[in-house]
Amino acid sequence: MDLYSWLIIAYVLTVCGVIGTVLSENRNPLKASAWILIVGLIPVVGIMVYIVFGQDQRRLNSINRRFYQRLMRKPQQLSLPKHLLKKRQATEEHQRLIELVYRNSDSPLLQLQSLEIYAWGADMYEALFADLERAEEYIHLQAYIFGADEVTDRLSDILLRKAQEGVTIRIIYDHLGSYNVPSSYWKRLRNGGIQVYAFMRVAFPLLSTTVNYRNHRKIVVIDGSVGYVGGMNFAQRYLTGSDLGRWRDTHFRITGVAVAGLQSSFLIDWYAVSRKVINVDRYFDPAIEANEYSPSVQFLQGGPISHWRTIEQAMIYMISRATHHICIQTPYFLPTENLNSALITAALAGVTVELMLPVKTDSRLATFAANSYLAQLLEAGVKIYQYSDGFLHSKLLLVDDQIATVGSANMDFRSLEHNFEISGIIYDSGIAKRLHTLFDQDKHSCHFLTQDEWGERSRLARFAESFMRLFAPLL
């Protein structure tokens, strides 16, 4: 045989080997089928795409089990005592959810002293920068995106000044999400005494095997008493918009014992990127007197190294237990089969389900795939609102005006299976109603989608949606 024949044989064996590996890993059947299609039907390129995006690299970010238990023990010591938990009127109804979150993510129920909601970047940045100016001991900060722009410049000026005052500052940035930031920026921070680490460096994005697992969390902890969490990164788009228009997002400022939940998440990621063991006792405030009537929250750390699909499980349980109303905001809607089925089942059972999505996203392919789910949802009775006054980047799940989620996770495969995310479940009717009011305000910037209108789209659009849905688990 000539060289060409040997190459063909080698390639066929490689394809068979990859398909065998995908099957042996017992992946989600939808995801496994998508990879088999790509590798089997797209010559050469399919193998290259699998090498970059398809390999199981989840253990690269594993953490020492003993250190993990030590970190998680601190928030558990600050959790609401069981004798007070039983007195809470709201927690009796949601006791199973509290137990689920505790068992699948080691997350205790922590009390909030206060919670502020920010819908726009300008308001959030002003509050955050003022809190940073007041920092006395330390600042812990992480985000997926740091833009090479005025927002990040202002942030760096504050941090460098606080470092000169003796404040300890630690920063984690996702290397892919902040890929456009020049190395000189990080060098300037390090030269100023700030500790900075990148999450999973990607030297060549198109050739890297770690590009598929990103840290999407947005967390700030200041002196252990103030915390920020939600969907906003550090970028000018949150102030002046982008080609998609103004960015509408949701972010939260919290105080009280609940900050310990954000602290433990950050310190786990810090150990993962720096491999440095620090004195954790310094970073957790002592327990304060518990009040059974204060709002409470449980923070879940979702990610590919988690034993359970923590965030997805919590979402499905919340949806399945709804009795009256479900409100959802997400920029990317590519639900798992179980999550999509839960939404359809709730709507068919007579629960009012409202889903708000942006008309356009920064990913045309993801938009096509997301649109493929809408016809069935509309048929089941889900009310769909298309946000048209800019780009809706908010992540919200609100159930019966009693419980709500906060955090970084979108309702898509990437957030629920690939990315490192953080999501908190808040048990408080007052906060839930505030979020519902904000949701209703956003409706004024939306187009209400009807089943008849959606049925009039072209055959070409329907084909593109159906085709991209095949790859929804990979987008």
Short mmCIF file of C-alpha atoms in Angstrom, two decimals, residues 132-474:
data_model
loop_
_atom_site.label_atom_id
_atom_site.label_comp_id
_atom_site.label_asym_id
_atom_site.label_seq_id
_atom_site.Cartn_x
_atom_site.Cartn_y
_atom_site.Cartn_z
CA LEU A 132 -13.21 49.28 47.65
CA GLU A 133 -12.11 52.73 48.78
CA ARG A 134 -13.23 51.84 52.33
CA ALA A 135 -11.34 48.52 52.44
CA GLU A 136 -9.00 48.26 55.41
CA GLU A 137 -7.63 44.72 55.45
CA TYR A 138 -8.12 42.81 52.20
CA ILE A 139 -9.93 42.63 48.86
CA HIS A 140 -10.70 39.38 47.04
CA LEU A 141 -11.87 39.83 43.47
CA GLN A 142 -12.56 37.56 40.52
CA ALA A 143 -14.36 37.89 37.19
CA TYR A 144 -14.59 36.19 33.84
CA ILE A 145 -13.95 39.36 31.83
CA PHE A 146 -11.71 42.31 32.55
CA GLY A 147 -12.00 44.65 29.60
CA ALA A 148 -9.05 46.64 28.31
CA ASP A 149 -11.00 49.86 28.83
CA GLU A 150 -11.85 52.73 31.17
CA VAL A 151 -13.71 50.61 33.73
CA THR A 152 -10.75 48.33 34.29
CA ASP A 153 -8.40 51.34 34.34
CA ARG A 154 -10.44 52.96 37.11
CA LEU A 155 -10.56 49.68 39.02
CA SER A 156 -6.79 49.20 38.77
CA ASP A 157 -6.10 52.75 40.00
CA ILE A 158 -8.19 52.11 43.12
CA LEU A 159 -6.59 48.73 43.78
CA LEU A 160 -3.05 50.03 43.38
CA ARG A 161 -3.77 52.87 45.77
CA LYS A 162 -5.25 50.49 48.35
CA ALA A 163 -2.25 48.17 47.99
CA GLN A 164 0.04 51.08 48.85
CA GLU A 165 -2.04 51.59 51.99
CA GLY A 166 -1.28 48.01 53.06
CA VAL A 167 -4.49 46.30 51.95
CA THR A 168 -3.92 42.70 50.79
CA ILE A 169 -5.41 42.23 47.32
CA ARG A 170 -5.95 38.97 45.43
CA ILE A 171 -7.34 38.79 41.90
CA ILE A 172 -8.41 35.82 39.76
CA TYR A 173 -9.22 36.41 36.10
CA ASP A 174 -10.23 33.89 33.49
CA HIS A 175 -7.43 33.78 30.95
CA LEU A 176 -9.71 33.19 27.96
CA GLY A 177 -12.41 35.63 29.03
CA SER A 178 -9.80 38.36 29.56
CA TYR A 179 -7.60 37.29 26.65
CA ASN A 180 -7.57 40.77 25.09
CA VAL A 181 -6.11 42.43 28.18
CA PRO A 182 -2.40 43.14 27.53
CA SER A 183 0.10 41.44 29.83
CA SER A 184 1.42 44.89 30.78
CA TYR A 185 -1.80 45.51 32.69
CA TRP A 186 -1.35 42.47 34.93
CA LYS A 187 2.37 43.24 35.29
CA ARG A 188 1.52 46.73 36.54
CA LEU A 189 -0.76 45.27 39.20
CA ARG A 190 1.82 42.71 40.31
CA ASN A 191 4.53 45.36 40.48
CA GLY A 192 2.18 47.33 42.72
CA GLY A 193 2.04 44.49 45.24
CA ILE A 194 -1.21 42.89 44.09
CA GLN A 195 -1.40 39.09 43.82
CA VAL A 196 -2.86 38.16 40.43
CA TYR A 197 -3.46 34.71 38.92
CA ALA A 198 -5.07 33.56 35.69
CA PHE A 199 -7.48 30.64 35.61
CA MET A 200 -6.32 27.93 33.17
CA ARG A 201 -3.95 29.77 30.85
CA VAL A 202 -4.61 29.36 27.14
CA ALA A 203 -1.52 30.09 25.07
CA PHE A 204 -3.16 29.24 21.74
CA PRO A 205 -6.98 29.14 22.02
CA LEU A 206 -7.47 27.15 18.82
CA LEU A 207 -4.99 24.49 19.95
CA SER A 208 -5.64 24.35 23.69
CA THR A 209 -7.31 21.41 25.45
CA THR A 210 -8.41 23.56 28.41
CA VAL A 211 -10.42 26.14 26.46
CA ASN A 212 -13.68 24.33 27.23
CA TYR A 213 -13.59 24.77 31.02
CA ARG A 214 -13.75 28.41 32.07
CA ASN A 215 -14.26 30.19 35.37
CA HIS A 216 -17.39 32.28 34.86
CA ARG A 217 -17.80 33.40 38.49
CA LYS A 218 -17.99 37.08 39.45
CA ILE A 219 -17.19 37.57 43.13
CA VAL A 220 -15.87 40.39 45.27
CA VAL A 221 -15.29 40.09 49.02
CA ILE A 222 -14.15 43.13 51.03
CA ASP A 223 -12.88 42.66 54.60
CA GLY A 224 -15.18 39.67 55.03
CA SER A 225 -18.18 41.94 55.61
CA VAL A 226 -19.25 43.04 52.11
CA GLY A 227 -19.73 40.82 49.08
CA TYR A 228 -20.73 41.24 45.43
CA VAL A 229 -22.03 38.49 43.16
CA GLY A 230 -24.06 38.31 39.95
CA GLY A 231 -23.69 38.59 36.20
CA MET A 232 -21.58 41.72 35.68
CA ASN A 233 -17.93 41.65 34.66
CA PHE A 234 -15.57 44.64 34.49
CA ALA A 235 -16.06 46.17 31.05
CA GLN A 236 -17.12 49.41 29.42
CA ARG A 237 -20.06 47.69 27.72
CA TYR A 238 -21.93 47.80 31.04
CA LEU A 239 -21.78 51.61 30.93
CA THR A 240 -22.01 52.63 27.30
CA GLY A 241 -23.26 49.47 25.64
CA SER A 242 -21.97 47.63 22.56
CA ASP A 243 -23.18 46.80 19.06
CA LEU A 244 -26.09 45.04 20.77
CA GLY A 245 -27.08 48.20 22.66
CA ARG A 246 -27.22 48.80 26.42
CA TRP A 247 -26.36 45.83 28.61
CA ARG A 248 -29.06 45.02 31.16
CA ASP A 249 -27.76 42.75 33.91
CA THR A 250 -28.45 41.86 37.54
CA HIS A 251 -25.88 42.09 40.31
CA PHE A 252 -26.10 41.97 44.09
CA ARG A 253 -24.35 43.55 47.06
CA ILE A 254 -24.69 41.56 50.27
CA THR A 255 -23.62 41.98 53.87
CA GLY A 256 -23.82 39.69 56.88
CA VAL A 257 -22.85 36.10 57.58
CA ALA A 258 -23.75 35.13 53.99
CA VAL A 259 -20.53 36.77 52.74
CA ALA A 260 -18.78 33.65 54.09
CA GLY A 261 -20.34 31.64 51.25
CA LEU A 262 -18.67 33.88 48.67
CA GLN A 263 -15.44 33.85 50.64
CA SER A 264 -15.16 30.07 50.65
CA SER A 265 -15.83 29.93 46.90
CA PHE A 266 -13.11 32.47 46.18
CA LEU A 267 -10.55 30.79 48.44
CA ILE A 268 -11.18 27.41 46.80
CA ASP A 269 -10.52 28.97 43.39
CA TRP A 270 -7.50 30.81 44.81
CA TYR A 271 -5.95 27.56 45.96
CA ALA A 272 -6.70 25.99 42.58
CA VAL A 273 -4.85 28.73 40.65
CA SER A 274 -2.05 29.56 43.09
CA ARG A 275 -1.57 26.26 44.95
CA LYS A 276 -0.92 28.40 48.02
CA VAL A 277 -2.37 27.43 51.39
CA ILE A 278 -3.35 30.51 53.39
CA ASN A 279 -4.52 31.00 56.95
CA VAL A 280 -8.26 30.72 56.35
CA ASP A 281 -9.17 31.72 59.91
CA ARG A 282 -8.31 35.31 59.03
CA TYR A 283 -10.92 35.50 56.32
CA PHE A 284 -14.09 34.45 58.11
CA ASP A 285 -15.81 36.71 60.59
CA PRO A 286 -16.97 35.08 63.84
CA ALA A 287 -20.60 34.03 64.07
CA ILE A 288 -23.09 36.71 65.03
CA GLU A 289 -26.29 36.23 66.97
CA ALA A 290 -28.76 34.40 64.73
CA ASN A 291 -32.14 35.90 63.90
CA GLU A 292 -34.68 33.44 62.56
CA TYR A 293 -36.49 36.17 60.64
CA SER A 294 -33.55 37.40 58.53
CA PRO A 295 -33.39 36.51 54.81
CA SER A 296 -31.20 33.48 54.10
CA VAL A 297 -29.17 32.22 51.16
CA GLN A 298 -27.35 29.09 50.06
CA PHE A 299 -24.48 29.47 47.57
CA LEU A 300 -23.84 26.61 45.16
CA GLN A 301 -20.52 26.15 43.39
CA GLY A 302 -21.28 24.58 40.05
CA GLY A 303 -18.60 23.19 37.78
CA PRO A 304 -17.30 20.23 35.79
CA ILE A 305 -15.43 18.77 38.79
CA SER A 306 -18.56 18.69 40.97
CA HIS A 307 -19.87 15.22 41.76
CA TRP A 308 -23.43 16.37 41.10
CA ARG A 309 -24.94 18.87 38.64
CA THR A 310 -25.58 21.14 41.60
CA ILE A 311 -27.07 24.20 39.89
CA GLU A 312 -29.13 22.22 37.40
CA GLN A 313 -30.56 20.02 40.14
CA ALA A 314 -31.55 23.07 42.20
CA MET A 315 -33.18 24.75 39.19
CA ILE A 316 -35.18 21.65 38.27
CA TYR A 317 -36.35 21.16 41.84
CA MET A 318 -37.41 24.80 42.16
CA ILE A 319 -39.35 24.64 38.89
CA SER A 320 -41.00 21.31 39.67
CA ARG A 321 -42.17 22.57 43.08
CA ALA A 322 -43.67 25.81 41.77
CA THR A 323 -47.39 26.25 42.37
CA HIS A 324 -48.19 29.68 40.92
CA HIS A 325 -45.53 31.57 39.00
CA ILE A 326 -42.06 31.15 37.47
CA CYS A 327 -40.02 34.04 36.05
CA ILE A 328 -36.80 33.42 34.12
CA GLN A 329 -34.22 35.74 32.59
CA THR A 330 -31.23 34.34 30.75
CA PRO A 331 -29.12 35.63 27.84
CA TYR A 332 -28.41 32.13 26.52
CA PHE A 333 -31.23 29.57 26.59
CA LEU A 334 -29.90 26.12 25.73
CA PRO A 335 -31.47 23.97 28.45
CA THR A 336 -30.66 20.38 29.20
CA GLU A 337 -33.39 17.89 28.33
CA ASN A 338 -34.40 17.54 31.99
CA LEU A 339 -34.56 21.30 32.53
CA ASN A 340 -36.58 21.88 29.36
CA SER A 341 -38.97 19.09 30.32
CA ALA A 342 -39.44 20.62 33.78
CA LEU A 343 -40.46 23.97 32.26
CA ILE A 344 -42.91 22.34 29.84
CA THR A 345 -44.39 20.19 32.61
CA ALA A 346 -44.89 23.21 34.88
CA ALA A 347 -46.62 25.18 32.12
CA LEU A 348 -48.88 22.26 31.20
CA ALA A 349 -49.78 21.90 34.89
CA GLY A 350 -51.16 25.44 34.91
CA VAL A 351 -48.21 27.26 36.46
CA THR A 352 -47.60 30.66 34.85
CA VAL A 353 -44.13 30.39 33.28
CA GLU A 354 -42.57 33.59 31.90
CA LEU A 355 -39.30 33.39 29.97
CA MET A 356 -37.42 36.56 28.98
CA LEU A 357 -34.64 36.35 26.38
CA PRO A 358 -32.69 38.90 24.34
CA VAL A 359 -33.74 39.28 20.71
CA LYS A 360 -30.09 39.03 19.68
CA THR A 361 -26.99 37.72 21.43
CA ASP A 362 -23.27 37.99 20.79
CA SER A 363 -23.38 34.45 19.36
CA ARG A 364 -25.46 33.97 16.21
CA LEU A 365 -25.09 30.19 16.35
CA ALA A 366 -26.26 30.05 19.97
CA THR A 367 -29.26 32.22 19.04
CA PHE A 368 -30.30 29.79 16.30
CA ALA A 369 -29.99 26.86 18.70
CA ALA A 370 -31.95 28.68 21.43
CA ASN A 371 -34.76 29.54 19.01
CA SER A 372 -35.28 25.85 18.28
CA TYR A 373 -36.72 25.36 21.78
CA LEU A 374 -39.32 28.15 21.61
CA ALA A 375 -42.04 26.53 19.48
CA GLN A 376 -42.58 23.67 21.94
CA LEU A 377 -42.50 26.03 24.91
CA LEU A 378 -45.11 28.28 23.31
CA GLU A 379 -47.29 25.26 22.55
CA ALA A 380 -47.10 24.26 26.23
CA GLY A 381 -48.23 27.73 27.30
CA VAL A 382 -44.94 29.35 28.29
CA LYS A 383 -45.06 33.15 27.90
CA ILE A 384 -41.98 34.34 26.03
CA TYR A 385 -40.73 37.93 26.06
CA GLN A 386 -37.99 39.08 23.68
CA TYR A 387 -35.96 41.92 25.22
CA SER A 388 -35.25 44.50 22.52
CA ASP A 389 -33.85 47.53 24.40
CA GLY A 390 -30.24 46.36 24.22
CA PHE A 391 -28.74 43.06 25.40
CA LEU A 392 -30.33 41.22 28.32
CA HIS A 393 -27.46 39.58 30.23
CA SER A 394 -29.39 39.00 33.47
CA LYS A 395 -29.60 35.55 35.06
CA LEU A 396 -32.74 35.08 37.17
CA LEU A 397 -35.00 32.25 38.31
CA LEU A 398 -37.89 33.38 40.51
CA VAL A 399 -40.48 30.96 41.91
CA ASP A 400 -43.82 31.87 43.53
CA ASP A 401 -42.43 35.19 44.79
CA GLN A 402 -40.80 33.20 47.59
CA ILE A 403 -37.37 32.07 46.39
CA ALA A 404 -34.97 33.38 43.76
CA THR A 405 -31.53 32.62 42.39
CA VAL A 406 -28.58 35.01 42.20
CA GLY A 407 -25.26 34.42 40.52
CA SER A 408 -23.39 33.89 37.28
CA ALA A 409 -25.04 30.82 35.71
CA ASN A 410 -26.94 31.04 32.44
CA MET A 411 -29.63 28.50 31.59
CA ASP A 412 -27.48 26.65 29.07
CA PHE A 413 -25.28 23.58 28.78
CA ARG A 414 -22.07 25.58 29.14
CA SER A 415 -23.00 27.08 32.50
CA LEU A 416 -24.59 23.92 33.84
CA GLU A 417 -21.92 21.43 32.72
CA HIS A 418 -18.69 23.11 31.59
CA ASN A 419 -18.08 26.40 33.39
CA PHE A 420 -17.20 27.05 36.99
CA GLU A 421 -20.21 29.03 38.22
CA ILE A 422 -21.70 30.28 41.45
CA SER A 423 -25.40 30.53 42.13
CA GLY A 424 -27.21 31.40 45.33
CA ILE A 425 -30.76 30.56 46.34
CA ILE A 426 -32.41 33.29 48.41
CA TYR A 427 -35.28 32.37 50.70
CA ASP A 428 -37.17 35.61 51.25
CA SER A 429 -40.48 36.85 49.88
CA GLY A 430 -39.49 40.53 50.19
CA ILE A 431 -36.40 40.15 48.01
CA ALA A 432 -38.29 37.90 45.59
CA LYS A 433 -41.01 40.53 45.14
CA ARG A 434 -38.41 43.22 44.48
CA LEU A 435 -36.95 41.05 41.73
CA HIS A 436 -40.42 40.37 40.33
CA THR A 437 -41.06 44.13 40.16
CA LEU A 438 -37.82 44.54 38.21
CA PHE A 439 -38.86 41.70 35.90
CA ASP A 440 -42.19 43.41 35.22
CA GLN A 441 -40.39 46.68 34.46
CA ASP A 442 -38.25 44.87 31.89
CA LYS A 443 -41.41 43.71 30.12
CA HIS A 444 -41.88 47.29 28.90
CA SER A 445 -38.68 46.79 26.85
CA CYS A 446 -39.85 43.50 25.39
CA HIS A 447 -41.82 42.13 22.49
CA PHE A 448 -44.36 39.52 23.56
CA LEU A 449 -43.96 36.53 21.27
CA THR A 450 -47.11 34.70 20.14
CA GLN A 451 -47.38 31.16 18.83
CA ASP A 452 -48.93 32.32 15.54
CA GLU A 453 -46.19 34.87 14.95
CA TRP A 454 -43.45 32.35 15.68
CA GLY A 455 -45.01 29.87 13.28
CA GLU A 456 -44.62 32.33 10.39
CA ARG A 457 -40.81 32.31 10.31
CA SER A 458 -39.18 30.98 7.14
CA ARG A 459 -38.30 27.36 6.42
CA LEU A 460 -34.65 28.37 6.15
CA ALA A 461 -34.72 29.81 9.67
CA ARG A 462 -36.37 26.65 10.99
CA PHE A 463 -33.77 24.46 9.33
CA ALA A 464 -30.91 26.55 10.75
CA GLU A 465 -32.45 26.30 14.22
CA SER A 466 -32.97 22.55 14.00
CA PHE A 467 -29.46 22.00 12.65
CA MET A 468 -27.79 24.08 15.38
CA ARG A 469 -29.83 22.35 18.07
CA LEU A 470 -27.85 19.21 17.29
CA PHE A 471 -24.81 21.03 18.64
CA ALA A 472 -26.54 22.83 21.53
CA PRO A 473 -24.64 20.76 24.18
CA LEU A 474 -21.35 22.02 22.72
#
